């Protein structure tokens, strides 16, 4: 089985190794966030099986996904397990690898560009900045069913770091309240990127304090929250939607034309 990272959405951001694996695949088990343009790169005769959440239908339990992968691999098929972003970042890849290891099924991993790196590149902003941000922390805001979102806010509220919060739209208020409550300034810039690296990508600027009160104005697509001083907007402007009232001093110097 080959575990392939589909990247953040744009087929052009796939690795050469990922494209080769898809072209050779006989069975592709893919997550719902993987775009059609990427699936089009699979072998025309490959069996395509969606195992992710789509249109209100819950994803398959992890145990069933593990069993499906093993079933097709044991049939001697060339199996690709296709995951959005990088498969080793918040993707349950470890559970799938451990299951296949226990059955003696070899696994190859092909990394992909994770959403935080793709969105930062798309926006043209570095996640680190000399003298401003010295570290980047990846956090998932999406837990298991029924699991409360209660991270260690004091540890995350580093004024000299950048936070990349995956699947963060629904938890945006909690993120803002938790980080400001732990001492991060309310004026800290926040960039929410919806459908990053796709044709319908949208960007929304706000501040941590405003987000604590109102959340973010993003739509229903998967949304990444980037938080930190390294995200302070450039004067040329980089966003599609900007809450200038929230930005306050951040808005000064923007080219409004």
PDB file of C-alpha atoms in Angstrom:
ATOM      1  CA  UNK A   1       0.000   0.000   0.000  1.00  0.00           C
ATOM      2  CA  UNK A   2       1.193   3.493  -0.795  1.00  0.00           C
ATOM      3  CA  UNK A   3       0.104   6.301   1.505  1.00  0.00           C
ATOM      4  CA  UNK A   4       0.024   9.468  -0.604  1.00  0.00           C
ATOM      5  CA  UNK A   5      -0.240  13.101   0.454  1.00  0.00           C
ATOM      6  CA  UNK A   6      -2.574  14.943  -1.913  1.00  0.00           C
ATOM      7  CA  UNK A   7      -1.362  18.363  -0.816  1.00  0.00           C
ATOM      8  CA  UNK A   8      -3.588  21.339  -0.003  1.00  0.00           C
ATOM      9  CA  UNK A   9      -5.806  21.199  -3.097  1.00  0.00           C
ATOM     10  CA  UNK A  10      -4.006  22.293  -6.248  1.00  0.00           C
ATOM     11  CA  UNK A  11      -3.016  19.270  -8.384  1.00  0.00           C
ATOM     12  CA  UNK A  12       0.098  21.165  -9.496  1.00  0.00           C
ATOM     13  CA  UNK A  13       1.390  20.975  -5.919  1.00  0.00           C
ATOM     14  CA  UNK A  14       1.566  17.162  -5.923  1.00  0.00           C
ATOM     15  CA  UNK A  15       4.994  15.585  -5.840  1.00  0.00           C
ATOM     16  CA  UNK A  16       6.223  13.676  -8.868  1.00  0.00           C
ATOM     17  CA  UNK A  17       6.201  10.520  -6.736  1.00  0.00           C
ATOM     18  CA  UNK A  18       2.525  11.081  -5.857  1.00  0.00           C
ATOM     19  CA  UNK A  19       1.552  11.462  -9.518  1.00  0.00           C
ATOM     20  CA  UNK A  20       3.418   8.258 -10.416  1.00  0.00           C
ATOM     21  CA  UNK A  21       1.730   6.330  -7.599  1.00  0.00           C
ATOM     22  CA  UNK A  22      -1.728   7.489  -8.675  1.00  0.00           C
ATOM     23  CA  UNK A  23      -1.039   6.616 -12.295  1.00  0.00           C
ATOM     24  CA  UNK A  24      -0.087   3.072 -11.286  1.00  0.00           C
ATOM     25  CA  UNK A  25      -2.868   2.528  -8.743  1.00  0.00           C
ATOM     26  CA  UNK A  26      -5.538  -0.130  -9.163  1.00  0.00           C
ATOM     27  CA  UNK A  27      -7.496   0.948  -6.068  1.00  0.00           C
ATOM     28  CA  UNK A  28      -7.605   4.470  -4.596  1.00  0.00           C
ATOM     29  CA  UNK A  29      -9.179   5.063  -1.186  1.00  0.00           C
ATOM     30  CA  UNK A  30      -9.501   8.811  -0.782  1.00  0.00           C
ATOM     31  CA  UNK A  31     -10.699  11.400   1.709  1.00  0.00           C
ATOM     32  CA  UNK A  32     -13.545  13.773   0.862  1.00  0.00           C
ATOM     33  CA  UNK A  33     -11.298  16.854   0.833  1.00  0.00           C
ATOM     34  CA  UNK A  34      -9.244  15.497  -2.077  1.00  0.00           C
ATOM     35  CA  UNK A  35     -10.235  17.436  -5.211  1.00  0.00           C
ATOM     36  CA  UNK A  36     -11.497  15.905  -8.440  1.00  0.00           C
ATOM     37  CA  UNK A  37      -8.517  17.310 -10.317  1.00  0.00           C
ATOM     38  CA  UNK A  38      -6.235  15.134  -8.211  1.00  0.00           C
ATOM     39  CA  UNK A  39      -8.383  12.035  -8.611  1.00  0.00           C
ATOM     40  CA  UNK A  40      -8.271  12.573 -12.371  1.00  0.00           C
ATOM     41  CA  UNK A  41      -4.591  11.702 -12.189  1.00  0.00           C
ATOM     42  CA  UNK A  42      -5.383   8.161 -11.063  1.00  0.00           C
ATOM     43  CA  UNK A  43      -5.270   5.345 -13.603  1.00  0.00           C
ATOM     44  CA  UNK A  44      -8.490   5.451 -15.669  1.00  0.00           C
ATOM     45  CA  UNK A  45      -9.369   1.893 -14.646  1.00  0.00           C
ATOM     46  CA  UNK A  46      -8.568   2.354 -10.961  1.00  0.00           C
ATOM     47  CA  UNK A  47     -11.380   1.696  -8.508  1.00  0.00           C
ATOM     48  CA  UNK A  48     -12.095   4.879  -6.545  1.00  0.00           C
ATOM     49  CA  UNK A  49     -13.531   4.539  -3.039  1.00  0.00           C
ATOM     50  CA  UNK A  50     -14.448   7.585  -0.940  1.00  0.00           C
ATOM     51  CA  UNK A  51     -13.910   6.927   2.763  1.00  0.00           C
ATOM     52  CA  UNK A  52     -14.324  10.523   3.960  1.00  0.00           C
ATOM     53  CA  UNK A  53     -17.238  12.639   5.140  1.00  0.00           C
ATOM     54  CA  UNK A  54     -19.324  14.094   2.308  1.00  0.00           C
ATOM     55  CA  UNK A  55     -22.775  15.709   2.050  1.00  0.00           C
ATOM     56  CA  UNK A  56     -23.655  14.999   5.661  1.00  0.00           C
ATOM     57  CA  UNK A  57     -22.628  11.338   5.436  1.00  0.00           C
ATOM     58  CA  UNK A  58     -20.140  10.455   8.141  1.00  0.00           C
ATOM     59  CA  UNK A  59     -16.812   8.973   7.212  1.00  0.00           C
ATOM     60  CA  UNK A  60     -16.257   5.284   7.643  1.00  0.00           C
ATOM     61  CA  UNK A  61     -15.034   4.241  11.090  1.00  0.00           C
ATOM     62  CA  UNK A  62     -11.260   3.916  11.118  1.00  0.00           C
ATOM     63  CA  UNK A  63     -11.497   0.187  11.662  1.00  0.00           C
ATOM     64  CA  UNK A  64     -13.498  -0.231   8.451  1.00  0.00           C
ATOM     65  CA  UNK A  65     -11.006   1.879   6.501  1.00  0.00           C
ATOM     66  CA  UNK A  66      -8.172  -0.286   7.810  1.00  0.00           C
ATOM     67  CA  UNK A  67     -10.048  -3.410   6.786  1.00  0.00           C
ATOM     68  CA  UNK A  68     -10.760  -2.051   3.289  1.00  0.00           C
ATOM     69  CA  UNK A  69      -7.120  -1.211   2.683  1.00  0.00           C
ATOM     70  CA  UNK A  70      -6.010  -4.640   3.864  1.00  0.00           C
ATOM     71  CA  UNK A  71      -8.691  -6.405   1.798  1.00  0.00           C
ATOM     72  CA  UNK A  72      -7.573  -4.856  -1.471  1.00  0.00           C
ATOM     73  CA  UNK A  73      -3.866  -5.188  -0.676  1.00  0.00           C
ATOM     74  CA  UNK A  74      -4.306  -8.881   0.077  1.00  0.00           C
ATOM     75  CA  UNK A  75      -5.951  -9.285  -3.319  1.00  0.00           C
ATOM     76  CA  UNK A  76      -2.626  -8.254  -4.796  1.00  0.00           C
ATOM     77  CA  UNK A  77      -3.882  -4.865  -5.927  1.00  0.00           C
ATOM     78  CA  UNK A  78      -1.728  -1.760  -6.054  1.00  0.00           C
ATOM     79  CA  UNK A  79      -3.472   0.314  -3.389  1.00  0.00           C
ATOM     80  CA  UNK A  80      -3.132   4.063  -2.858  1.00  0.00           C
ATOM     81  CA  UNK A  81      -4.514   5.604   0.313  1.00  0.00           C
ATOM     82  CA  UNK A  82      -4.911   9.262  -0.661  1.00  0.00           C
ATOM     83  CA  UNK A  83      -5.063  11.869   2.100  1.00  0.00           C
ATOM     84  CA  UNK A  84      -5.333  15.651   1.884  1.00  0.00           C
ATOM     85  CA  UNK A  85      -2.256  17.679   2.775  1.00  0.00           C
ATOM     86  CA  UNK A  86       0.500  15.581   4.282  1.00  0.00           C
ATOM     87  CA  UNK A  87      -0.698  12.138   5.405  1.00  0.00           C
ATOM     88  CA  UNK A  88       1.401  12.244   8.569  1.00  0.00           C
ATOM     89  CA  UNK A  89      -0.138  15.504   9.867  1.00  0.00           C
ATOM     90  CA  UNK A  90      -3.496  14.967  11.649  1.00  0.00           C
ATOM     91  CA  UNK A  91      -4.367  12.195   9.230  1.00  0.00           C
ATOM     92  CA  UNK A  92      -4.590   9.013  11.364  1.00  0.00           C
ATOM     93  CA  UNK A  93      -1.839   7.623   9.171  1.00  0.00           C
ATOM     94  CA  UNK A  94      -0.193   5.971  12.154  1.00  0.00           C
ATOM     95  CA  UNK A  95      -3.260   3.847  12.851  1.00  0.00           C
ATOM     96  CA  UNK A  96      -3.417   2.632   9.259  1.00  0.00           C
ATOM     97  CA  UNK A  97       0.307   1.899   9.097  1.00  0.00           C
ATOM     98  CA  UNK A  98       0.236  -0.009  12.389  1.00  0.00           C
ATOM     99  CA  UNK A  99      -2.699  -2.132  11.210  1.00  0.00           C
ATOM    100  CA  UNK A 100      -1.004  -3.021   7.929  1.00  0.00           C
ATOM    101  CA  UNK A 101       2.302  -3.705   9.683  1.00  0.00           C
ATOM    102  CA  UNK A 102       0.527  -6.195  11.926  1.00  0.00           C
ATOM    103  CA  UNK A 103      -0.658  -8.043   8.812  1.00  0.00           C
ATOM    104  CA  UNK A 104       2.728  -8.005   7.135  1.00  0.00           C
ATOM    105  CA  UNK A 105       1.584  -5.614   4.387  1.00  0.00           C
ATOM    106  CA  UNK A 106       4.375  -3.219   3.354  1.00  0.00           C
ATOM    107  CA  UNK A 107       3.622   0.502   3.353  1.00  0.00           C
ATOM    108  CA  UNK A 108       5.341   3.291   1.448  1.00  0.00           C
ATOM    109  CA  UNK A 109       4.666   6.911   2.449  1.00  0.00           C
ATOM    110  CA  UNK A 110       4.807   9.780  -0.057  1.00  0.00           C
ATOM    111  CA  UNK A 111       4.639  13.136   1.756  1.00  0.00           C
ATOM    112  CA  UNK A 112       2.534  16.054   0.627  1.00  0.00           C
ATOM    113  CA  UNK A 113       2.427  19.789   1.257  1.00  0.00           C
ATOM    114  CA  UNK A 114       0.471  20.309   4.466  1.00  0.00           C
ATOM    115  CA  UNK A 115      -2.260  22.972   4.551  1.00  0.00           C
ATOM    116  CA  UNK A 116      -0.347  25.452   6.719  1.00  0.00           C
ATOM    117  CA  UNK A 117       2.573  25.580   4.298  1.00  0.00           C
ATOM    118  CA  UNK A 118       0.333  25.702   1.246  1.00  0.00           C
ATOM    119  CA  UNK A 119      -1.809  28.532   2.623  1.00  0.00           C
ATOM    120  CA  UNK A 120       1.222  30.541   3.709  1.00  0.00           C
ATOM    121  CA  UNK A 121       2.738  30.194   0.242  1.00  0.00           C
ATOM    122  CA  UNK A 122      -0.534  31.094  -1.459  1.00  0.00           C
ATOM    123  CA  UNK A 123      -0.830  34.209   0.677  1.00  0.00           C
ATOM    124  CA  UNK A 124       2.829  35.157   0.255  1.00  0.00           C
ATOM    125  CA  UNK A 125       3.479  35.405   3.987  1.00  0.00           C
ATOM    126  CA  UNK A 126       6.183  33.556   5.887  1.00  0.00           C
ATOM    127  CA  UNK A 127       5.147  31.640   8.999  1.00  0.00           C
ATOM    128  CA  UNK A 128       8.352  32.749  10.690  1.00  0.00           C
ATOM    129  CA  UNK A 129      10.077  36.109  10.686  1.00  0.00           C
ATOM    130  CA  UNK A 130      13.446  37.066  12.051  1.00  0.00           C
ATOM    131  CA  UNK A 131      13.058  38.923  15.328  1.00  0.00           C
ATOM    132  CA  UNK A 132       9.287  38.337  15.360  1.00  0.00           C
ATOM    133  CA  UNK A 133       8.406  34.639  15.198  1.00  0.00           C
ATOM    134  CA  UNK A 134      10.862  31.849  15.900  1.00  0.00           C
ATOM    135  CA  UNK A 135       8.581  28.797  15.875  1.00  0.00           C
ATOM    136  CA  UNK A 136       5.489  27.339  14.212  1.00  0.00           C
ATOM    137  CA  UNK A 137       3.023  25.109  16.053  1.00  0.00           C
ATOM    138  CA  UNK A 138       0.455  22.932  14.284  1.00  0.00           C
ATOM    139  CA  UNK A 139      -2.785  22.376  16.227  1.00  0.00           C
ATOM    140  CA  UNK A 140      -5.931  20.511  15.243  1.00  0.00           C
ATOM    141  CA  UNK A 141      -9.261  21.956  16.340  1.00  0.00           C
ATOM    142  CA  UNK A 142     -11.073  18.806  15.258  1.00  0.00           C
ATOM    143  CA  UNK A 143     -11.159  16.050  17.862  1.00  0.00           C
ATOM    144  CA  UNK A 144     -12.891  12.704  18.006  1.00  0.00           C
ATOM    145  CA  UNK A 145     -16.670  12.685  18.191  1.00  0.00           C
ATOM    146  CA  UNK A 146     -17.706  14.062  21.561  1.00  0.00           C
ATOM    147  CA  UNK A 147     -14.175  15.102  22.466  1.00  0.00           C
ATOM    148  CA  UNK A 148     -13.899  18.623  23.885  1.00  0.00           C
ATOM    149  CA  UNK A 149     -11.483  21.099  22.362  1.00  0.00           C
ATOM    150  CA  UNK A 150      -9.373  22.012  25.400  1.00  0.00           C
ATOM    151  CA  UNK A 151      -5.728  22.585  24.454  1.00  0.00           C
ATOM    152  CA  UNK A 152      -3.074  23.968  26.781  1.00  0.00           C
ATOM    153  CA  UNK A 153      -3.662  27.645  26.012  1.00  0.00           C
ATOM    154  CA  UNK A 154      -0.804  28.849  28.216  1.00  0.00           C
ATOM    155  CA  UNK A 155       1.659  26.766  26.192  1.00  0.00           C
ATOM    156  CA  UNK A 156       0.214  27.876  22.850  1.00  0.00           C
ATOM    157  CA  UNK A 157       0.049  31.605  23.680  1.00  0.00           C
ATOM    158  CA  UNK A 158       3.648  32.342  22.662  1.00  0.00           C
ATOM    159  CA  UNK A 159       3.982  35.942  21.404  1.00  0.00           C
ATOM    160  CA  UNK A 160       7.130  34.904  19.512  1.00  0.00           C
ATOM    161  CA  UNK A 161       5.499  32.024  17.673  1.00  0.00           C
ATOM    162  CA  UNK A 162       2.963  31.337  14.928  1.00  0.00           C
ATOM    163  CA  UNK A 163      -0.017  29.017  15.336  1.00  0.00           C
ATOM    164  CA  UNK A 164      -1.514  27.053  12.459  1.00  0.00           C
ATOM    165  CA  UNK A 165      -4.895  25.754  13.599  1.00  0.00           C
ATOM    166  CA  UNK A 166      -6.392  23.144  11.290  1.00  0.00           C
ATOM    167  CA  UNK A 167     -10.169  22.864  10.734  1.00  0.00           C
ATOM    168  CA  UNK A 168     -10.526  25.927  12.920  1.00  0.00           C
ATOM    169  CA  UNK A 169     -13.677  27.701  11.716  1.00  0.00           C
ATOM    170  CA  UNK A 170     -16.120  26.223  14.212  1.00  0.00           C
ATOM    171  CA  UNK A 171     -13.694  26.657  17.093  1.00  0.00           C
ATOM    172  CA  UNK A 172     -12.601  30.199  16.168  1.00  0.00           C
ATOM    173  CA  UNK A 173     -14.273  31.887  19.157  1.00  0.00           C
ATOM    174  CA  UNK A 174     -12.859  29.311  21.559  1.00  0.00           C
ATOM    175  CA  UNK A 175      -9.404  29.826  20.049  1.00  0.00           C
ATOM    176  CA  UNK A 176      -9.630  33.604  20.427  1.00  0.00           C
ATOM    177  CA  UNK A 177     -10.934  33.385  23.981  1.00  0.00           C
ATOM    178  CA  UNK A 178      -8.395  30.790  25.029  1.00  0.00           C
ATOM    179  CA  UNK A 179      -5.377  32.601  23.616  1.00  0.00           C
ATOM    180  CA  UNK A 180      -6.345  36.074  24.865  1.00  0.00           C
ATOM    181  CA  UNK A 181      -7.200  34.567  28.242  1.00  0.00           C
ATOM    182  CA  UNK A 182      -3.704  33.098  28.345  1.00  0.00           C
ATOM    183  CA  UNK A 183      -2.163  36.496  27.725  1.00  0.00           C
ATOM    184  CA  UNK A 184      -1.730  36.796  23.949  1.00  0.00           C
ATOM    185  CA  UNK A 185      -2.569  40.403  22.931  1.00  0.00           C
ATOM    186  CA  UNK A 186      -6.027  40.975  21.459  1.00  0.00           C
ATOM    187  CA  UNK A 187      -4.359  42.915  18.631  1.00  0.00           C
ATOM    188  CA  UNK A 188      -2.503  39.808  17.389  1.00  0.00           C
ATOM    189  CA  UNK A 189      -3.204  39.328  13.658  1.00  0.00           C
ATOM    190  CA  UNK A 190      -5.282  36.374  12.502  1.00  0.00           C
ATOM    191  CA  UNK A 191      -5.583  35.139   8.927  1.00  0.00           C
ATOM    192  CA  UNK A 192      -8.306  32.598   8.156  1.00  0.00           C
ATOM    193  CA  UNK A 193      -7.833  30.799   4.834  1.00  0.00           C
ATOM    194  CA  UNK A 194     -10.835  28.940   3.439  1.00  0.00           C
ATOM    195  CA  UNK A 195     -10.355  26.324   0.696  1.00  0.00           C
ATOM    196  CA  UNK A 196      -6.642  27.045   0.623  1.00  0.00           C
ATOM    197  CA  UNK A 197      -4.773  26.540  -2.676  1.00  0.00           C
ATOM    198  CA  UNK A 198      -7.997  25.937  -4.608  1.00  0.00           C
ATOM    199  CA  UNK A 199      -9.687  28.115  -7.244  1.00  0.00           C
ATOM    200  CA  UNK A 200     -12.273  29.227  -4.650  1.00  0.00           C
ATOM    201  CA  UNK A 201      -9.729  30.152  -1.965  1.00  0.00           C
ATOM    202  CA  UNK A 202     -10.810  33.029   0.284  1.00  0.00           C
ATOM    203  CA  UNK A 203      -8.818  34.895   2.939  1.00  0.00           C
ATOM    204  CA  UNK A 204     -10.198  36.743   5.931  1.00  0.00           C
ATOM    205  CA  UNK A 205      -8.150  39.058   8.142  1.00  0.00           C
ATOM    206  CA  UNK A 206      -9.105  39.888  11.700  1.00  0.00           C
ATOM    207  CA  UNK A 207      -7.514  40.114  15.154  1.00  0.00           C
ATOM    208  CA  UNK A 208      -7.490  37.701  18.039  1.00  0.00           C
ATOM    209  CA  UNK A 209      -9.763  39.910  20.142  1.00  0.00           C
ATOM    210  CA  UNK A 210     -12.360  40.301  17.418  1.00  0.00           C
ATOM    211  CA  UNK A 211     -12.256  36.580  16.709  1.00  0.00           C
ATOM    212  CA  UNK A 212     -12.891  35.873  20.392  1.00  0.00           C
ATOM    213  CA  UNK A 213     -16.101  37.894  20.099  1.00  0.00           C
ATOM    214  CA  UNK A 214     -17.371  37.035  16.627  1.00  0.00           C
ATOM    215  CA  UNK A 215     -15.444  34.081  15.267  1.00  0.00           C
ATOM    216  CA  UNK A 216     -14.377  34.385  11.620  1.00  0.00           C
ATOM    217  CA  UNK A 217     -16.427  35.308   8.573  1.00  0.00           C
ATOM    218  CA  UNK A 218     -15.387  32.243   6.579  1.00  0.00           C
ATOM    219  CA  UNK A 219     -17.908  30.158   4.680  1.00  0.00           C
ATOM    220  CA  UNK A 220     -18.470  26.416   4.932  1.00  0.00           C
ATOM    221  CA  UNK A 221     -15.238  25.229   3.349  1.00  0.00           C
ATOM    222  CA  UNK A 222     -12.312  23.801   5.326  1.00  0.00           C
ATOM    223  CA  UNK A 223     -10.648  26.722   7.077  1.00  0.00           C
ATOM    224  CA  UNK A 224      -7.150  27.106   8.474  1.00  0.00           C
ATOM    225  CA  UNK A 225      -6.456  29.744  11.131  1.00  0.00           C
ATOM    226  CA  UNK A 226      -3.003  31.355  11.174  1.00  0.00           C
ATOM    227  CA  UNK A 227      -2.269  33.378  14.316  1.00  0.00           C
ATOM    228  CA  UNK A 228       0.779  35.462  15.154  1.00  0.00           C
ATOM    229  CA  UNK A 229       2.756  38.639  14.554  1.00  0.00           C
ATOM    230  CA  UNK A 230       4.478  37.100  11.520  1.00  0.00           C
ATOM    231  CA  UNK A 231       1.068  37.281   9.811  1.00  0.00           C
ATOM    232  CA  UNK A 232       0.814  41.058  10.139  1.00  0.00           C
ATOM    233  CA  UNK A 233      -0.364  42.143   6.653  1.00  0.00           C
ATOM    234  CA  UNK A 234       1.968  43.816   4.218  1.00  0.00           C
ATOM    235  CA  UNK A 235       1.124  47.325   3.058  1.00  0.00           C
ATOM    236  CA  UNK A 236       0.227  46.114  -0.421  1.00  0.00           C
ATOM    237  CA  UNK A 237      -2.614  44.035   1.025  1.00  0.00           C
ATOM    238  CA  UNK A 238      -2.974  40.290   0.556  1.00  0.00           C
ATOM    239  CA  UNK A 239      -6.522  39.495   1.569  1.00  0.00           C
ATOM    240  CA  UNK A 240      -9.842  39.176  -0.182  1.00  0.00           C
ATOM    241  CA  UNK A 241     -11.901  40.100   2.880  1.00  0.00           C
ATOM    242  CA  UNK A 242     -10.542  42.457   5.559  1.00  0.00           C
ATOM    243  CA  UNK A 243     -12.301  43.525   8.754  1.00  0.00           C
ATOM    244  CA  UNK A 244     -10.718  46.992   8.965  1.00  0.00           C
ATOM    245  CA  UNK A 245     -12.621  47.855  12.157  1.00  0.00           C
ATOM    246  CA  UNK A 246     -11.091  44.831  13.847  1.00  0.00           C
ATOM    247  CA  UNK A 247      -7.621  45.464  12.525  1.00  0.00           C
ATOM    248  CA  UNK A 248      -7.388  48.975  13.943  1.00  0.00           C
ATOM    249  CA  UNK A 249      -3.729  49.949  13.662  1.00  0.00           C
ATOM    250  CA  UNK A 250      -3.131  47.012  11.349  1.00  0.00           C
ATOM    251  CA  UNK A 251      -5.259  48.714   8.721  1.00  0.00           C
ATOM    252  CA  UNK A 252      -3.112  51.827   8.710  1.00  0.00           C
ATOM    253  CA  UNK A 253      -0.982  52.024   5.626  1.00  0.00           C
ATOM    254  CA  UNK A 254      -3.102  49.671   3.501  1.00  0.00           C
ATOM    255  CA  UNK A 255      -3.561  50.702  -0.108  1.00  0.00           C
ATOM    256  CA  UNK A 256      -7.341  51.040  -0.304  1.00  0.00           C
ATOM    257  CA  UNK A 257      -7.345  51.677  -4.028  1.00  0.00           C
TER     258      UNK A 257
END
